Coordinates of C-alpha atoms and ligand atoms in Angstrom, one line a residue:
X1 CA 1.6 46.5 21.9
X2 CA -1.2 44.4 20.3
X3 CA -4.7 44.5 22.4
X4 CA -4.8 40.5 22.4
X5 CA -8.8 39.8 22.2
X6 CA -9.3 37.1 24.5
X7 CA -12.2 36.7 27.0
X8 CA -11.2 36.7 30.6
X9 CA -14.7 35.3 31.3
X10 CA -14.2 32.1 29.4
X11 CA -10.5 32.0 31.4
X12 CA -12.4 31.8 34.7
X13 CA -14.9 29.3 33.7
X14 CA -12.5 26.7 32.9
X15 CA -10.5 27.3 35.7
X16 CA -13.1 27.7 38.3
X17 CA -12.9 24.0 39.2
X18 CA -12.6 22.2 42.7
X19 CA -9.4 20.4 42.0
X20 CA -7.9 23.5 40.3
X21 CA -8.9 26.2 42.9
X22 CA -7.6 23.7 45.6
X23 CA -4.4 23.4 43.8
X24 CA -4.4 27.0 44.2
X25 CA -5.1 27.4 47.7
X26 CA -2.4 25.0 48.2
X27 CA 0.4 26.9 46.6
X28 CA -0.9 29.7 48.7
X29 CA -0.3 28.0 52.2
X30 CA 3.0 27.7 51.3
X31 CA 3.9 30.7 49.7
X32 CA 4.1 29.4 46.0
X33 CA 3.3 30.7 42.8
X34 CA 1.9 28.7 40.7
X35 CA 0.0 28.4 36.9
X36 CA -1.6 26.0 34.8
X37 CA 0.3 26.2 31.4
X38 CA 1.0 24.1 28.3
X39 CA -1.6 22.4 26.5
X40 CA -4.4 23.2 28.8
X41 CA -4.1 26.8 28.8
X42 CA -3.9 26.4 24.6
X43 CA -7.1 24.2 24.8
X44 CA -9.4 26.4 26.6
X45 CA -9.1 28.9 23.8
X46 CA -9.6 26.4 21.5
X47 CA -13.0 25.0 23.1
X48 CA -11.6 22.0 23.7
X49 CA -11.6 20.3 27.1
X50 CA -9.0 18.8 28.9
X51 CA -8.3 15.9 31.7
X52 CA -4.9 16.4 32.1
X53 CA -3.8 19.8 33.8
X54 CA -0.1 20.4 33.9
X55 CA 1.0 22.9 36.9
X56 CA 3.7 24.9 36.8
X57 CA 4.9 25.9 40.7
X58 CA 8.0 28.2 41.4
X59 CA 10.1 26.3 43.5
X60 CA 9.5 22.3 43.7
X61 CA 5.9 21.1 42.2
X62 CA 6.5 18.1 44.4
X63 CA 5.5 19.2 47.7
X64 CA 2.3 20.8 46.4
X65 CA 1.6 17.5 44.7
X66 CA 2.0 16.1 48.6
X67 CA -0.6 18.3 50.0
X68 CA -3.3 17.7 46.9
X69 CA -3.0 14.8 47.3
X70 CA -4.0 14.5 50.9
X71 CA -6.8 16.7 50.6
X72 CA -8.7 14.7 47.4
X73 CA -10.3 11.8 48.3
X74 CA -9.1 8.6 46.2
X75 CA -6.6 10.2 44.9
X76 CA -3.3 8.6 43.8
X77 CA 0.1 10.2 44.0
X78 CA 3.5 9.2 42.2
X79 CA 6.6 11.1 42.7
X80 CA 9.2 11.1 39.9
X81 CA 12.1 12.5 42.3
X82 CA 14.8 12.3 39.5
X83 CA 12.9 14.5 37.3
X84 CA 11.2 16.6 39.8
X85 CA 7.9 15.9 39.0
X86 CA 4.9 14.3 39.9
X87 CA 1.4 13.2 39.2
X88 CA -1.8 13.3 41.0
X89 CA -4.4 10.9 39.3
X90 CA -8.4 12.1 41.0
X91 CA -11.8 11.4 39.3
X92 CA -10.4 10.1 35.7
X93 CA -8.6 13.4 35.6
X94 CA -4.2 13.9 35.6
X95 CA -2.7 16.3 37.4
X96 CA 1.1 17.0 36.4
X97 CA 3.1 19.1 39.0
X98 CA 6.4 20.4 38.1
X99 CA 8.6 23.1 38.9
X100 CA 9.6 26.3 36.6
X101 CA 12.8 25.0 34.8
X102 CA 15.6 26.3 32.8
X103 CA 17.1 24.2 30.2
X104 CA 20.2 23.6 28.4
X105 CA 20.9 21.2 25.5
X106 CA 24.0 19.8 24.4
X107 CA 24.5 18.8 20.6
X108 CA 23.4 14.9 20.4
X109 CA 20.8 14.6 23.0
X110 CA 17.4 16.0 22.6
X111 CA 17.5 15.3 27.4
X112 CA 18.6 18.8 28.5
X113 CA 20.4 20.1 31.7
X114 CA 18.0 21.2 33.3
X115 CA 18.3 23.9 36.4
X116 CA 15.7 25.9 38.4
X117 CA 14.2 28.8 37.0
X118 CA 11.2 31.4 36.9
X119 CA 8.3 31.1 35.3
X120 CA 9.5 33.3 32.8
X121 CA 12.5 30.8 31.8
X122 CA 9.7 27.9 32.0
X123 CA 7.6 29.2 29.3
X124 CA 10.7 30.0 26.8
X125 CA 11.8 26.6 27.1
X126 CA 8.3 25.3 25.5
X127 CA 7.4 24.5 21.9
X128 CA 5.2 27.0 20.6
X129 CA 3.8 29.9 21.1
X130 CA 0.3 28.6 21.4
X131 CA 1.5 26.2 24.3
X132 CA 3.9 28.5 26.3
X133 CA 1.0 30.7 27.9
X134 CA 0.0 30.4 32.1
X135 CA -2.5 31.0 34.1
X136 CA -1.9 32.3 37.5
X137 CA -4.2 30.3 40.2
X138 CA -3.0 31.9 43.5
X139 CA -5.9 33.7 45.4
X140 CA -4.6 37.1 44.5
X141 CA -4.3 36.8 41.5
X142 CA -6.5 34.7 40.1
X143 CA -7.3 34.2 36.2
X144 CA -4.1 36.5 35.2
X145 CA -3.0 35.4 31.7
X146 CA 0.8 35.4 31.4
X147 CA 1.3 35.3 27.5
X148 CA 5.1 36.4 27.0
X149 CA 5.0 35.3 22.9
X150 CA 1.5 36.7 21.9
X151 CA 0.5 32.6 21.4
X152 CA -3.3 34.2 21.9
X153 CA -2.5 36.3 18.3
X154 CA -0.9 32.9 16.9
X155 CA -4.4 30.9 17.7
X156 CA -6.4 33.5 16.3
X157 CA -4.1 33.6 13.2
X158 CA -4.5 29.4 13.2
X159 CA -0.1 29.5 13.6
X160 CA 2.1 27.3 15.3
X161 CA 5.4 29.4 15.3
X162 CA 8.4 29.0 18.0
X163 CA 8.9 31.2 21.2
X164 CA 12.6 31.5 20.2
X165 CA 14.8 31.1 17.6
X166 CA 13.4 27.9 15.9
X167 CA 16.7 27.3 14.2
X168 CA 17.9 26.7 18.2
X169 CA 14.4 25.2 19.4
X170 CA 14.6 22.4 16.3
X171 CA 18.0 21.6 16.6
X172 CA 17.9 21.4 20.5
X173 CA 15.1 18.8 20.8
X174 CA 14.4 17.8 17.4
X175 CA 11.0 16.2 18.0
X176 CA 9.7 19.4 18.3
X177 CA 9.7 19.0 14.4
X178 CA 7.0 16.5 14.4
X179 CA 5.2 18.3 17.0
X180 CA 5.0 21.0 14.8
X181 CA 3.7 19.2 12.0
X182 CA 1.4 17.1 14.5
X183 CA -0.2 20.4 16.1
X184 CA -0.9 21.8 12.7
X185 CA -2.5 18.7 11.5
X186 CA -4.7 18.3 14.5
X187 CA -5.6 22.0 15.1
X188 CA -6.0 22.6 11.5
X189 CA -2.9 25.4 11.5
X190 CA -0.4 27.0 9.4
X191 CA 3.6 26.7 10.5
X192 CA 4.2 30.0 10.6
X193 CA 6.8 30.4 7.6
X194 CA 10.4 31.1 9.3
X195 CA 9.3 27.8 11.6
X196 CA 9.0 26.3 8.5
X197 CA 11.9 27.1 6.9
X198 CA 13.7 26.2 10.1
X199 CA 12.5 22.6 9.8
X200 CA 13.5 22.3 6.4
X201 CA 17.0 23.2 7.4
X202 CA 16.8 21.1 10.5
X203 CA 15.4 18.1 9.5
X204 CA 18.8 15.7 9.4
X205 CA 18.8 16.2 13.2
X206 CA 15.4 14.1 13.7
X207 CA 18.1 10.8 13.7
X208 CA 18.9 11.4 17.3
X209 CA 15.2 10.8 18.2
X210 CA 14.0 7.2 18.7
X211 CA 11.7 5.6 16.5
X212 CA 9.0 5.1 19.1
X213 CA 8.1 8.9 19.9
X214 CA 8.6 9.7 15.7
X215 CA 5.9 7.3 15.8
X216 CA 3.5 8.7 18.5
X217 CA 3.4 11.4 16.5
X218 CA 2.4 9.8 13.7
X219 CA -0.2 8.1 15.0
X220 CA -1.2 11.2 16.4
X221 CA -1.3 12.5 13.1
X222 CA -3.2 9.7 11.7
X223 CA -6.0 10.0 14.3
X224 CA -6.8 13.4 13.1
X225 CA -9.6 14.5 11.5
X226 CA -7.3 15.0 7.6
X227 CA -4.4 13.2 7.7
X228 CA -3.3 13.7 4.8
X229 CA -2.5 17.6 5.9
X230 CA 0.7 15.9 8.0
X231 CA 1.8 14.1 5.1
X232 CA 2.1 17.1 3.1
X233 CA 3.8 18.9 5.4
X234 CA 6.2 16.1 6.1
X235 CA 6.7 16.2 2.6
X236 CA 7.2 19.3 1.7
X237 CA 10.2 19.8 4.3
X238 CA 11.3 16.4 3.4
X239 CA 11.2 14.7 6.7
X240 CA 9.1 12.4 5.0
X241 CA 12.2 11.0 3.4
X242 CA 13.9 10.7 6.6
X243 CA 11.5 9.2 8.6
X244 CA 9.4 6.7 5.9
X245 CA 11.3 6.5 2.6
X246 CA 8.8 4.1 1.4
X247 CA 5.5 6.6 1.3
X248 CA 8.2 9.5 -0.3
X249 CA 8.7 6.8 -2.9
X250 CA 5.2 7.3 -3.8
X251 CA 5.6 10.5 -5.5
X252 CA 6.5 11.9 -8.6
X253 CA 5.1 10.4 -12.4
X254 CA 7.2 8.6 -14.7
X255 CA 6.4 9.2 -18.4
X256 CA 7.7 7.1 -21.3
X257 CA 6.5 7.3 -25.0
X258 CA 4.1 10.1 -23.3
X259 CA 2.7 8.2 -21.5
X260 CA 2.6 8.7 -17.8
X261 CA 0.5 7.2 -14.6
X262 CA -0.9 8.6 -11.4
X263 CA 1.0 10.4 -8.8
X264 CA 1.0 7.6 -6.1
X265 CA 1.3 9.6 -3.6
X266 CA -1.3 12.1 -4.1
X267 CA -4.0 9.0 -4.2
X268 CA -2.7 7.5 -1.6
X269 CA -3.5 10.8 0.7
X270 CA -6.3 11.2 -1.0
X271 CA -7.6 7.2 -0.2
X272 CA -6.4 7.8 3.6
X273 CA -8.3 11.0 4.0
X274 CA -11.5 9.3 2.2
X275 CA -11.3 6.8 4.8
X276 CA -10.5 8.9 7.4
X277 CA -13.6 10.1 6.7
X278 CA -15.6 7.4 7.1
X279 CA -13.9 5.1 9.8
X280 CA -11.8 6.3 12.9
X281 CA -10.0 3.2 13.2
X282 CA -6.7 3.9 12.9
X283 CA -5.1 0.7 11.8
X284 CA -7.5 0.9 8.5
X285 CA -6.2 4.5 7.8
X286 CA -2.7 2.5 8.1
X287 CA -4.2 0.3 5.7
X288 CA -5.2 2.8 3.5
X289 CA -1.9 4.6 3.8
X290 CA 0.2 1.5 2.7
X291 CA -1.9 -0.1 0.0
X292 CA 0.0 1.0 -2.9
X293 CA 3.5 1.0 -0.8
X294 CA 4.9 -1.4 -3.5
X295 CA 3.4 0.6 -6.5
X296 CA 7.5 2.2 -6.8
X297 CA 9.0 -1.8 -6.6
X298 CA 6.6 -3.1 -9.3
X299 CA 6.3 -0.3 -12.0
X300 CA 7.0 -1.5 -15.0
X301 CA 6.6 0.0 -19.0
X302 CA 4.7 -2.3 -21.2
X303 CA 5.1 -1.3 -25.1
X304 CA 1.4 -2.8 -25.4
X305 CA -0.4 -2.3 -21.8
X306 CA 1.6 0.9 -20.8
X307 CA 2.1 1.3 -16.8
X308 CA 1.8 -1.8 -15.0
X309 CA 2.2 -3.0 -11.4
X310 CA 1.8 -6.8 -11.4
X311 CA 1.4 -7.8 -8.3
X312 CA 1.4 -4.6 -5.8
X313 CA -1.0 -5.8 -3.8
X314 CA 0.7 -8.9 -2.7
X315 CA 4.3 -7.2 -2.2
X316 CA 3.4 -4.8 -0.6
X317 CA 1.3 -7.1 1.9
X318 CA 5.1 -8.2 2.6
X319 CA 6.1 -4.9 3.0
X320 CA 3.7 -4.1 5.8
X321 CA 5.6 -6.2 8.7
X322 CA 9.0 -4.3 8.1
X323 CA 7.7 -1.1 7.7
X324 CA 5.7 -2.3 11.2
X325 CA 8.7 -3.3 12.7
X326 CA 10.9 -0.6 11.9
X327 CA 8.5 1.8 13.1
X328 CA 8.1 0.1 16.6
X329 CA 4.3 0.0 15.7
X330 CA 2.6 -3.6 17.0
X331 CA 3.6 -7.0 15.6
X332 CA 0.7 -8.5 16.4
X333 CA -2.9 -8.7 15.5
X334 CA -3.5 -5.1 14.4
X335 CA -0.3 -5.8 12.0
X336 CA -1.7 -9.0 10.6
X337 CA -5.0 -7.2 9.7
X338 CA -3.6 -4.6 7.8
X339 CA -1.1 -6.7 6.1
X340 CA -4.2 -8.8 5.1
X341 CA -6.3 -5.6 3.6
X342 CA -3.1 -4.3 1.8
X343 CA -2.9 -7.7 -0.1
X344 CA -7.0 -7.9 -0.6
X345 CA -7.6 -4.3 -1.5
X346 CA -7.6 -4.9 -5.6
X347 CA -9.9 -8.2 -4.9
X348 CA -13.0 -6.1 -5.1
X349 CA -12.1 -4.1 -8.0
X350 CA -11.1 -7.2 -10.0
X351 CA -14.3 -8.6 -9.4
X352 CA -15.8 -5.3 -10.9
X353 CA -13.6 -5.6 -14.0
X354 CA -15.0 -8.6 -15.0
X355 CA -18.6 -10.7 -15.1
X356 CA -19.2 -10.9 -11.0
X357 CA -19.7 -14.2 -10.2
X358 CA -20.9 -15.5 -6.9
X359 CA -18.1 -18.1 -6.4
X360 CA -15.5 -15.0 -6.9
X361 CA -17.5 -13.2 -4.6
X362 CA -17.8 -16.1 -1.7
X363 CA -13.7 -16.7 -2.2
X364 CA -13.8 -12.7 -0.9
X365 CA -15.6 -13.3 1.6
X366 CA -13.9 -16.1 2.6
X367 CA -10.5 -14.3 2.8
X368 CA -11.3 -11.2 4.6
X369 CA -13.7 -12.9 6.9
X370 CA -14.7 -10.7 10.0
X371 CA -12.8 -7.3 8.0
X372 CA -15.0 -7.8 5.0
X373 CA -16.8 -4.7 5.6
X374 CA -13.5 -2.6 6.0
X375 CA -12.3 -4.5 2.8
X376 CA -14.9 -2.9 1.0
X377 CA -14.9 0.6 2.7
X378 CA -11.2 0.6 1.5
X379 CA -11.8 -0.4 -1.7
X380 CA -14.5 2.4 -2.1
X381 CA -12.0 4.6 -0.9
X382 CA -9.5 3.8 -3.7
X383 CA -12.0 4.8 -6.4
X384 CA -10.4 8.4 -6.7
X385 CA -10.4 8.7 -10.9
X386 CA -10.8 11.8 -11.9
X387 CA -12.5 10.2 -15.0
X388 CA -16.1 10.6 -14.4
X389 CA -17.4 8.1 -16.4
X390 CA -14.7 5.4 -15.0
X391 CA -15.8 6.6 -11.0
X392 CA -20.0 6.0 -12.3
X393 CA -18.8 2.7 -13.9
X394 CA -16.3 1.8 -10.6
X395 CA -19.5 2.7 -8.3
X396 CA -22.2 1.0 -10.1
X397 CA -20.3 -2.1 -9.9
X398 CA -18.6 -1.6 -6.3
X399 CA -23.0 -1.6 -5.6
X400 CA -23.3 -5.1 -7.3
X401 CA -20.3 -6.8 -5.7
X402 CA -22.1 -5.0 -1.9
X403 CA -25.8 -6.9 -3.0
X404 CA -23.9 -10.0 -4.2
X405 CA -21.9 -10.0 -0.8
X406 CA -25.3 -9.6 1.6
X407 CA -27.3 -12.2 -0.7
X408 CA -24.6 -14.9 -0.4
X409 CA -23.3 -14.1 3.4
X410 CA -27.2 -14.8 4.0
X411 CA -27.4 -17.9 2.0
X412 CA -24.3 -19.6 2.6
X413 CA -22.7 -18.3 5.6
X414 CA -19.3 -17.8 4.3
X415 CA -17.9 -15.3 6.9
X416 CA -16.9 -17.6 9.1
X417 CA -16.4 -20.7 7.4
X418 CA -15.5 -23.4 9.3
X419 CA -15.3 -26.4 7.0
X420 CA -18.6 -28.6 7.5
X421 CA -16.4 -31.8 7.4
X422 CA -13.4 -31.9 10.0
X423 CA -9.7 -33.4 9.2
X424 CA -10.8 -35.5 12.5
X425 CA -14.1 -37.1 10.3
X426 CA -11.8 -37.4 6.7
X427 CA -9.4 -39.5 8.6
X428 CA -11.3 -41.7 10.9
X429 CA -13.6 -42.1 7.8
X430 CA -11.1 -43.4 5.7
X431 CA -8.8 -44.8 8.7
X432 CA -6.1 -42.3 7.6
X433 CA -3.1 -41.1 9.5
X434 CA -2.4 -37.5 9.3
X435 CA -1.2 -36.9 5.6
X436 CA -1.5 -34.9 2.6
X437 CA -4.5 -36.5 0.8
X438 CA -6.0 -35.7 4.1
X439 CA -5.1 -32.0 3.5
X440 CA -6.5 -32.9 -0.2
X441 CA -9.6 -33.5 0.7
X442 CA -10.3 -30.6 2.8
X443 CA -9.4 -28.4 0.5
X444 CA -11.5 -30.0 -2.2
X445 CA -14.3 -29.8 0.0
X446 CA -13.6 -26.0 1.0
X447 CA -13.3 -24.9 -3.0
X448 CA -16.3 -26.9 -3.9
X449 CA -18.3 -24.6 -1.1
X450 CA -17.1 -21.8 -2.2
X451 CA -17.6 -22.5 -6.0
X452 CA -21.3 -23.0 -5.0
X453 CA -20.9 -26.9 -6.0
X454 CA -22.0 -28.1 -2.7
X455 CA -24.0 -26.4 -0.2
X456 CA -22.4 -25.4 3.0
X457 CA -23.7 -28.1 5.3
X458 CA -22.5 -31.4 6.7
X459 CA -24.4 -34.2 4.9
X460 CA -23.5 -32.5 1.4
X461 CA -20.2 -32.2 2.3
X462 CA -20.1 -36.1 3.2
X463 CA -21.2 -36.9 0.4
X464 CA -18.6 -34.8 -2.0
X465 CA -16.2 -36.4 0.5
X466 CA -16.7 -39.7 -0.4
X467 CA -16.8 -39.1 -4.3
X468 CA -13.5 -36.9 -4.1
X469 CA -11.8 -39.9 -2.3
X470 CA -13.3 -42.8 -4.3
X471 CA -11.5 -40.9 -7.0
X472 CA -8.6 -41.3 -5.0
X473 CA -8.7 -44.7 -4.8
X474 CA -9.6 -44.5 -1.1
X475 CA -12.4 -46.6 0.8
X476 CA -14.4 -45.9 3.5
X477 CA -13.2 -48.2 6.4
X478 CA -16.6 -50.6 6.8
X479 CA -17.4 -50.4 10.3
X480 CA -16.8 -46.6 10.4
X481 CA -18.9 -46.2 8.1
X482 CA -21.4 -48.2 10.1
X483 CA -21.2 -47.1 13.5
Ligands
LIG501 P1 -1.6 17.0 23.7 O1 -1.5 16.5 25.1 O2 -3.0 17.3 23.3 O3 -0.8 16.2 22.8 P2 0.0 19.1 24.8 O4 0.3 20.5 24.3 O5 -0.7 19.0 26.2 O6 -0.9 18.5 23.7 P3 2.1 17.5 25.8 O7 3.0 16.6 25.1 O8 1.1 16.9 26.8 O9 1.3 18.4 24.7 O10 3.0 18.6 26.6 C1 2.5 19.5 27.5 C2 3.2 20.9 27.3 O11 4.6 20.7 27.6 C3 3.1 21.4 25.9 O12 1.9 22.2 25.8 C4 4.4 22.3 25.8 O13 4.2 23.5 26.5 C5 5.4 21.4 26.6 N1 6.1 20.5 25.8 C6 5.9 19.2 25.6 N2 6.8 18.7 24.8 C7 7.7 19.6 24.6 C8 9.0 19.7 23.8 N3 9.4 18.6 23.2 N4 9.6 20.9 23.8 C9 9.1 21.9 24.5 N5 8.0 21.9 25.1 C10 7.3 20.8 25.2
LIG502 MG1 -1.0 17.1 27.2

């Protein structure tokens, strides 16, 4: 057998904790084994610290949750008696109790039968190799690393491989697909190659998972540090097809007359990862991810202009809410603000293509409001030519339309523009019920501001008021005007 190089030391420091060494002792007064295992065990190796600890007890984890409980001040307990666990919450930290298992799956449901078992039927019944070791914490023998798959060989070698089978662990709880791909994204990993070639032949059964935990993981996948690696991998087993038809509708170039355009997909992982880069906020990775979703809807060949994609932007900004609500991801705010950047993201670019005027730049501003500054880290993002000369030109401008935007915002305070003269002050002005040339005037007023016509304050905007409605044919009502 392998000598596995692993340092005990580094085992004892991370477990050599009150809470844990209680735990321990616990098991112990009544007779228990019990191990830390899963994730945990994984992440100590990893240098990566943990506040959840999932136990492993042989025999019910329950009644050593009981006693934990009573012996950590402010701690909180729940009991999950149908599944036979339970959770004890202390100092910020979560401490999962379960009992060894055994499971068995039946064809459409990734919810096994699940029976007691021994330790050693608990860690088969896990992922991957890299999350199926223990840790004994019973007095006797404490520290001792129970690694039945050599997962301590896998992290060296960066793989995520299954314990068993994979063929069997994919097709039993088909999630474990995306877990894969998750863990290998987030760890930076290979899928060890017959685990690959497993998912590849798997992937159909990912339909009897629900949309909702397909999703955490690809949030989870988003949040790491190069998401693009996840997409790739989805991809290349052709999940991605299965799971988000639109982004595999990216891919591929089209060439007519010799002439083709970019590999959609390729930029687009290549615009997520450059923000991913800069910005941990997910929801502008998701952004960055969909902005050129309707690239594939809008392709069109041109005998004179070649590739063209009228419009993209603006589809695809009405793409965003199914896409959101199929995926079960919010339908609120966060939604809204990445449907918004999706339909901006060519505004700053356009105003590089031409002559940069300040009222183009103030009508920006006006539209992305409060996100202006993730408008433009987006944009930045998108400049991914591999035309040298076209990225200098692309950036030199990109720095105008920046200076324009901080000169302007300082001048005329468009970021949040509230419109100097109210609908209230047009129609007790002009002794007008609520109507369109109400709305007319507004909006008069609004594009004047933000042509630079009239300058963003009150009495200026009075008196464009009064012009735009004497040209109306409307009349101040006297004593209004008076009082
Ligand atoms: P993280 O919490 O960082 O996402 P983790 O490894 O702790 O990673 P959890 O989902 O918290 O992942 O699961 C804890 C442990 O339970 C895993 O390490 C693994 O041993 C086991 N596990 C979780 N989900 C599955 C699954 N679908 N199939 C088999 N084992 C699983
Ligand atoms: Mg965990």
């Amino acid at each position: 057998m392998q000598e596995l190089n692993y340092d005990r030391q580094l085992i004892l420091n991370h477990i050599s904790s009150h809470e844990i060494e209680l735990v321990g002792s616990v098991a112990d007064e009544i007779g228990r084994e019990c191990y830390v295992v899963g994730g945990y065990v994984r992440d100590i190796f990893l240098g990566r610290t943990s506040k959840d600890v999932d136990f492993v007890t042989v025999g019910s984890g329950i009644e050593v949750a009981e006693r934990v409980e009573r012996r950590l001040r402010h701690a909180t307990l729940a009991v999950f008696r149908n599944f036979g666990t339970a959770q004890v919450k202390w100092r910020g930290m979560e401490l999962e109790f379960v009992g060894a298992r055994k499971e068995s799956y039946s064809h459409d449901s990734r919810n096994p039968i699940v029976e007691d078992g021994t330790l050693d039927d608990d860690q088969r019944r896990r992922d991957f190799t890299i999350n199926a070791m223990a840790i004994c914490i019973n007095r006797d023998r404490f520290g001792e690393l129970l690694d039945p798959f050599n997962g301590i060989s896998d992290l060296n070698n960066r793989l995520i491989r299954t314990p068993l089978d994979p063929d069997i662990t994919f097709s039993d709880d088909p999630l474990r697909m995306m877990r894969a791909i998750r863990f290998a994204t987030q760890l930076n990993f290979e899928i060890f190659p017959e685990t690959f070639s497993a998912i590849e032949r798997n992937r159909e059964r990912i339909s009897i998972i629900s949309k909702e935990r397909i999703t955490d993981e690809l949030m989870k996948i988003m949040k790491a540090d190069v998401p693009s690696r996840g997409f790739v991998l989805l991809d290349r087993c052709r999940l991605l097809e299965l799971i988000f038809p639109e982004l595999a509708a990216l891919k591929g170039v089209e060439t007519v007359n010799g002439r083709g355009h970019k590999d959609n997909f390729a930029h687009t992982l290549q615009v997520l990862d450059n923000v991913a880069a800069k910005s941990d906020n997910v929801w502008l990775r998701w952004a960055a991810l969909l902005h050129d979703i309707a690239k594939p809807a809008t392709k069109r060949y041109d005998e004179k202009l070649g590739w063209t994609v009228h419009n993209h932007n603006f589809i695809g900004e009405k793409m965003v809410p199914r896409i959101f609500k199929r995926m079960r991801l919010p339908m609120n705010e966060k939604l809204k603000y990445v449907a918004k950047l999706v339909g901006l993201h060519m505004r700053p670019i356009a105003l590089v293509e031409d002559v940069v005027t300040d009222s183009a730049v103030r009508r920006m501003l006006f539209d992305a409001g409060d996100d202006i500054d993730d408008l433009m880290l987006l944009c930045a993002a998108d400049i991914t030519s591999k035309n040298r000369e076209k990225v200098r030109r692309f950036k030199e401008n990109y720095d105008l339309v920046r200076q324009k935007l901080v000169e302007l915002e300082e001048k005329d305070r468009i970021r949040n523009f509230q419109p100097p003269v109210s609908g209230e002050e047009i129609m007790a002005t002009f002794g007008l019920p609520p109507c369109s040339d109400v709305g007319k005037i507004k909006e008069a007023i609004k594009n004047a501001i933000l042509d630079g016509k009239v300058a963003n304050d009150h009495d200026e905007a009075r008196r464009f008021m009064l012009e735009v409605a004497a040209g109306m044919g409307l009349k101040p009502v006297a004593d209004a005007e008076q009082g």
